[in-house]
mmCIF file of C-alpha atoms and ligand atoms in Angstrom:
data_model
loop_
_atom_site.group_PDB
_atom_site.id
_atom_site.type_symbol
_atom_site.label_atom_id
_atom_site.label_comp_id
_atom_site.label_asym_id
_atom_site.label_seq_id
_atom_site.Cartn_x
_atom_site.Cartn_y
_atom_site.Cartn_z
ATOM 1 C CA MET A 1424 78.602 93.090 91.066
ATOM 2 C CA SER A 1425 77.524 93.627 94.843
ATOM 3 C CA PHE A 1426 75.070 90.741 94.458
ATOM 4 C CA GLU A 1427 77.189 88.273 92.665
ATOM 5 C CA ARG A 1428 79.837 89.105 95.475
ATOM 6 C CA SER A 1429 77.866 88.389 98.416
ATOM 7 C CA LEU A 1430 76.564 85.328 96.637
ATOM 8 C CA TYR A 1431 79.811 84.122 95.721
ATOM 9 C CA PHE A 1432 81.518 84.691 99.334
ATOM 10 C CA ASN A 1433 78.679 82.838 100.860
ATOM 11 C CA LEU A 1434 79.029 79.708 98.846
ATOM 12 C CA PRO A 1435 80.319 76.826 101.444
ATOM 13 C CA GLU A 1436 82.819 75.868 98.845
ATOM 14 C CA VAL A 1437 84.188 79.263 98.268
ATOM 15 C CA GLN A 1438 84.633 79.606 102.102
ATOM 16 C CA LYS A 1439 86.304 76.143 102.499
ATOM 17 C CA ALA A 1440 88.823 77.204 99.713
ATOM 18 C CA LEU A 1441 89.663 80.519 101.272
ATOM 19 C CA HIS A 1442 89.840 78.879 104.952
ATOM 20 C CA ALA A 1443 87.326 81.234 105.877
ATOM 21 C CA ASN A 1444 84.768 81.195 108.354
ATOM 22 C CA ARG A 1445 86.084 78.123 110.148
ATOM 23 C CA THR A 1446 84.061 78.495 113.183
ATOM 24 C CA ASN A 1447 80.846 78.456 111.430
ATOM 25 C CA LEU A 1448 79.599 82.035 112.384
ATOM 26 C CA PRO A 1449 76.074 82.437 112.927
ATOM 27 C CA TYR A 1450 75.369 85.287 110.497
ATOM 28 C CA LYS A 1451 76.040 85.650 106.707
ATOM 29 C CA TRP A 1452 79.117 87.075 104.975
ATOM 30 C CA SER A 1453 78.493 90.986 104.030
ATOM 31 C CA MET A 1454 80.752 93.661 102.959
ATOM 32 C CA CYS A 1455 82.073 95.899 105.402
ATOM 33 C CA SER A 1456 80.932 94.059 108.543
ATOM 34 C CA PRO A 1457 79.699 96.410 111.453
ATOM 35 C CA VAL A 1458 81.805 94.208 113.810
ATOM 36 C CA LEU A 1459 84.870 96.279 112.514
ATOM 37 C CA ASN A 1460 84.976 99.905 113.552
ATOM 38 C CA TYR A 1461 86.274 101.402 110.162
ATOM 39 C CA SER A 1462 87.730 105.031 110.160
ATOM 40 C CA GLU A 1463 86.373 107.286 107.680
ATOM 41 C CA THR A 1464 89.804 109.090 107.650
ATOM 42 C CA ASP A 1465 91.721 105.894 106.710
ATOM 43 C CA PRO A 1466 90.820 105.693 102.800
ATOM 44 C CA LYS A 1467 92.564 109.304 102.532
ATOM 45 C CA ILE A 1468 96.031 108.018 104.097
ATOM 46 C CA ASN A 1469 98.942 108.764 101.737
ATOM 47 C CA ILE A 1470 100.343 105.164 101.366
ATOM 48 C CA LEU A 1471 103.547 106.333 99.031
ATOM 49 C CA PRO A 1472 105.754 106.319 102.289
ATOM 50 C CA ILE A 1473 104.588 102.805 102.783
ATOM 51 C CA LEU A 1474 105.585 101.630 99.389
ATOM 52 C CA LYS A 1475 108.918 103.386 99.683
ATOM 53 C CA ARG A 1476 109.569 101.639 102.981
ATOM 54 C CA ILE A 1477 108.918 98.090 101.067
ATOM 55 C CA VAL A 1478 110.640 99.114 98.133
ATOM 56 C CA LYS A 1479 113.870 99.916 100.425
ATOM 57 C CA ASN A 1480 113.776 96.962 102.062
ATOM 58 C CA HIS A 1481 114.233 95.389 98.667
ATOM 59 C CA ILE A 1482 110.872 93.741 98.376
ATOM 60 C CA PRO A 1483 109.369 94.149 94.768
ATOM 61 C CA VAL A 1484 106.280 96.255 94.448
ATOM 62 C CA TRP A 1485 104.072 96.233 91.294
ATOM 63 C CA VAL A 1486 101.450 98.933 91.156
ATOM 64 C CA LEU A 1487 98.682 98.150 88.643
ATOM 65 C CA SER A 1488 96.020 100.083 87.004
ATOM 66 C CA GLY A 1489 93.110 99.247 84.614
ATOM 67 C CA ASP A 1490 92.969 101.579 81.759
ATOM 68 C CA GLN A 1491 89.366 102.189 81.852
ATOM 69 C CA ASP A 1492 89.321 102.847 85.524
ATOM 70 C CA SER A 1493 87.352 106.015 86.215
ATOM 71 C CA VAL A 1494 87.505 105.685 89.864
ATOM 72 C CA VAL A 1495 91.365 105.773 90.152
ATOM 73 C CA PRO A 1496 92.653 106.984 86.836
ATOM 74 C CA LEU A 1497 95.763 105.361 85.444
ATOM 75 C CA LEU A 1498 97.382 108.690 84.742
ATOM 76 C CA GLY A 1499 97.490 109.722 88.521
ATOM 77 C CA SER A 1500 98.707 106.273 89.666
ATOM 78 C CA ARG A 1501 101.259 106.442 86.924
ATOM 79 C CA THR A 1502 102.329 109.836 87.766
ATOM 80 C CA LEU A 1503 102.789 109.105 91.679
ATOM 81 C CA ILE A 1504 104.790 105.896 90.870
ATOM 82 C CA ARG A 1505 107.136 108.114 88.529
ATOM 83 C CA GLU A 1506 107.507 110.857 91.365
ATOM 84 C CA LEU A 1507 108.303 107.758 93.684
ATOM 85 C CA ALA A 1508 110.910 106.471 91.491
ATOM 86 C CA HIS A 1509 112.448 109.885 91.275
ATOM 87 C CA GLU A 1510 112.518 110.330 94.841
ATOM 88 C CA LEU A 1511 114.250 107.055 95.456
ATOM 89 C CA GLN A 1512 116.760 107.913 92.356
ATOM 90 C CA TYR A 1513 115.675 104.802 90.455
ATOM 91 C CA LYS A 1514 116.147 105.173 86.529
ATOM 92 C CA VAL A 1515 113.660 103.844 84.068
ATOM 93 C CA THR A 1516 115.307 100.220 82.947
ATOM 94 C CA VAL A 1517 112.214 99.454 81.021
ATOM 95 C CA PRO A 1518 110.349 102.233 79.311
ATOM 96 C CA TYR A 1519 106.505 102.416 78.971
ATOM 97 C CA GLY A 1520 105.648 99.709 76.467
ATOM 98 C CA ALA A 1521 103.193 97.150 75.621
ATOM 99 C CA TRP A 1522 103.222 93.546 77.534
ATOM 100 C CA PHE A 1523 101.404 90.655 75.938
ATOM 101 C CA HIS A 1524 99.165 88.130 77.220
ATOM 102 C CA LYS A 1525 97.565 85.386 74.885
ATOM 103 C CA GLY A 1526 98.718 86.800 71.676
ATOM 104 C CA GLN A 1527 97.372 90.189 72.423
ATOM 105 C CA VAL A 1528 98.405 93.596 74.256
ATOM 106 C CA GLY A 1529 97.724 92.913 77.845
ATOM 107 C CA GLY A 1530 98.598 96.402 78.904
ATOM 108 C CA TRP A 1531 101.415 98.819 79.093
ATOM 109 C CA VAL A 1532 104.329 98.624 81.567
ATOM 110 C CA THR A 1533 107.267 100.725 82.871
ATOM 111 C CA GLU A 1534 109.983 99.175 85.314
ATOM 112 C CA TYR A 1535 112.325 100.969 87.570
ATOM 113 C CA GLY A 1536 114.911 98.463 88.235
ATOM 114 C CA ASN A 1537 113.862 95.003 89.637
ATOM 115 C CA LEU A 1538 112.014 96.738 92.488
ATOM 116 C CA LEU A 1539 109.325 99.214 91.263
ATOM 117 C CA THR A 1540 107.059 98.638 88.406
ATOM 118 C CA PHE A 1541 103.868 100.375 86.884
ATOM 119 C CA ALA A 1542 101.688 98.192 84.675
ATOM 120 C CA THR A 1543 98.217 98.928 83.197
ATOM 121 C CA VAL A 1544 95.737 96.290 82.401
ATOM 122 C CA ARG A 1545 93.908 96.939 78.888
ATOM 123 C CA GLY A 1546 90.416 97.211 79.153
ATOM 124 C CA ALA A 1547 90.232 96.805 82.895
ATOM 125 C CA ALA A 1548 87.770 99.040 84.769
ATOM 126 C CA HIS A 1549 88.334 99.562 88.762
ATOM 127 C CA MET A 1550 87.682 96.133 89.388
ATOM 128 C CA VAL A 1551 90.497 94.630 87.252
ATOM 129 C CA PRO A 1552 90.315 90.823 87.995
ATOM 130 C CA TYR A 1553 86.454 91.155 87.322
ATOM 131 C CA ALA A 1554 86.842 93.161 84.226
ATOM 132 C CA GLN A 1555 89.883 91.358 82.722
ATOM 133 C CA PRO A 1556 90.091 88.157 84.534
ATOM 134 C CA SER A 1557 92.585 86.125 82.075
ATOM 135 C CA ARG A 1558 95.093 89.382 81.690
ATOM 136 C CA ALA A 1559 94.726 90.033 85.556
ATOM 137 C CA LEU A 1560 95.758 86.381 86.199
ATOM 138 C CA GLY A 1561 98.723 86.772 83.702
ATOM 139 C CA LEU A 1562 99.822 89.897 85.642
ATOM 140 C CA PHE A 1563 99.485 88.381 89.009
ATOM 141 C CA SER A 1564 101.176 85.210 87.782
ATOM 142 C CA ALA A 1565 104.088 87.015 86.467
ATOM 143 C CA PHE A 1566 104.483 89.010 89.815
ATOM 144 C CA VAL A 1567 104.108 85.611 91.982
ATOM 145 C CA ARG A 1568 106.854 83.978 89.738
ATOM 146 C CA GLY A 1569 109.042 87.014 90.049
ATOM 147 C CA SER A 1570 109.235 87.224 86.299
ATOM 148 C CA ARG A 1571 108.690 90.181 83.975
ATOM 149 C CA LEU A 1572 105.847 90.772 82.010
ATOM 150 C CA PRO A 1573 106.259 89.279 78.447
ATOM 151 C CA ASN A 1574 107.225 92.123 75.878
ATOM 152 C CA THR A 1575 106.637 89.930 72.922
ATOM 153 C CA THR A 1576 103.702 87.640 71.736
ATOM 154 C CA ARG A 1577 105.783 84.628 70.915
ATOM 155 C CA PRO A 1578 106.019 82.708 74.398
ATOM 156 C CA SER A 1579 102.396 82.646 74.843
ATOM 157 C CA LEU A 1580 101.577 81.662 71.307
ATOM 158 C CA MET A 1581 104.042 78.826 71.869
ATOM 159 C CA ASN A 1582 102.677 77.657 75.044
ATOM 160 C CA ASN A 1583 98.947 77.477 73.708
HETATM 161 C C1 NAG B 2298 79.407 80.718 108.118
HETATM 162 O O1 NAG B 2298 79.232 79.549 107.730
HETATM 163 C C2 NAG B 2298 77.691 79.099 108.126
HETATM 164 C C3 NAG B 2298 77.578 77.485 107.620
HETATM 165 O O2 NAG B 2298 78.405 76.822 108.321
HETATM 166 C C4 NAG B 2298 76.905 79.900 107.394
HETATM 167 O O3 NAG B 2298 75.532 79.641 107.690
HETATM 168 C C5 NAG B 2298 77.001 81.604 107.759
HETATM 169 O O4 NAG B 2298 76.277 82.086 106.963
HETATM 170 C C6 NAG B 2298 78.559 81.956 107.386
HETATM 171 N N1 NAG B 2298 78.879 83.080 107.979
HETATM 172 C C7 NAG B 2298 79.849 83.872 107.350
HETATM 173 C C8 NAG B 2298 80.025 85.167 108.083
HETATM 174 O O5 NAG B 2298 80.390 83.616 106.447
HETATM 175 C C1 NAG B 2299 85.201 103.809 116.681
HETATM 176 O O1 NAG B 2299 86.230 104.592 116.960
HETATM 177 C C2 NAG B 2299 86.372 105.923 117.081
HETATM 178 C C3 NAG B 2299 87.567 106.468 116.834
HETATM 179 O O2 NAG B 2299 88.626 105.762 116.788
HETATM 180 C C4 NAG B 2299 85.509 105.798 118.412
HETATM 181 O O3 NAG B 2299 85.587 107.220 118.724
HETATM 182 C C5 NAG B 2299 84.199 105.281 118.633
HETATM 183 O O4 NAG B 2299 83.885 105.131 119.801
HETATM 184 C C6 NAG B 2299 84.375 103.694 118.008
HETATM 185 N N1 NAG B 2299 82.880 103.155 118.048
HETATM 186 C C7 NAG B 2299 82.874 101.934 118.497
HETATM 187 C C8 NAG B 2299 81.468 101.392 118.204
HETATM 188 O O5 NAG B 2299 83.694 101.165 119.130
HETATM 189 C C1 NAG B 2300 112.341 92.219 76.043
HETATM 190 O O1 NAG B 2300 112.766 91.755 77.228
HETATM 191 C C2 NAG B 2300 114.107 91.201 77.177
HETATM 192 C C3 NAG B 2300 114.386 90.807 78.469
HETATM 193 O O2 NAG B 2300 113.346 90.237 79.179
HETATM 194 C C4 NAG B 2300 115.045 92.268 76.593
HETATM 195 O O3 NAG B 2300 116.428 91.533 76.457
HETATM 196 C C5 NAG B 2300 114.530 92.741 75.258
HETATM 197 O O4 NAG B 2300 115.418 93.701 74.696
HETATM 198 C C6 NAG B 2300 113.339 93.128 75.242
HETATM 199 N N1 NAG B 2300 112.613 93.398 73.730
HETATM 200 C C7 NAG B 2300 112.281 94.551 73.620
HETATM 201 C C8 NAG B 2300 111.501 94.808 72.396
HETATM 202 O O5 NAG B 2300 111.887 95.657 74.537
#
């Protein structure tokens, strides 16, 4: 995966599409550039207060988790989002149930009103778009369109 990543992000056409490296830097792209001074403590910062502030400003938040992610297991993320919803006094508006993609179960989803959603992606590991590109795109597209995840197989079967 690391090899594919450095190969991919160094392709001139990929950089062009991402509007990256427009100054023709004299060195290759690599993960975690030493140019930036990363702090070891940053990965451990609790981001729930930030999510809370975003949601309180009426910006929708979807938290997603691959259901085969052994790095950040879905049960932890699901519990934290449930606790966040509880703290914000958001009620479950759509109980945990399957969402569909291309005639199959894409994952499971819980909605807390229009602002907070927790979704899993079936068969996805830690790198969700890498493990399940089609389902990941379906989920991301629904989020960007501001629509709900399909709770029936019908629309996608008709569109195909
Ligand atoms: C930037 O682009 C140049 C080619 O124009 C390439 O040689 C270099 O490796 C790239 N650097 C990064 C950091 O992407
Ligand atoms: C990186 O940041 C740490 C703490 O913020 C600082 O102590 C250290 O000197 C910095 N290192 C460089 C190379 O800038
Ligand atoms: C599916 O979602 C629609 C609204 O998007 C809702 O009216 C309907 O009751 C839901 N069906 C099921 C089975 O949850």
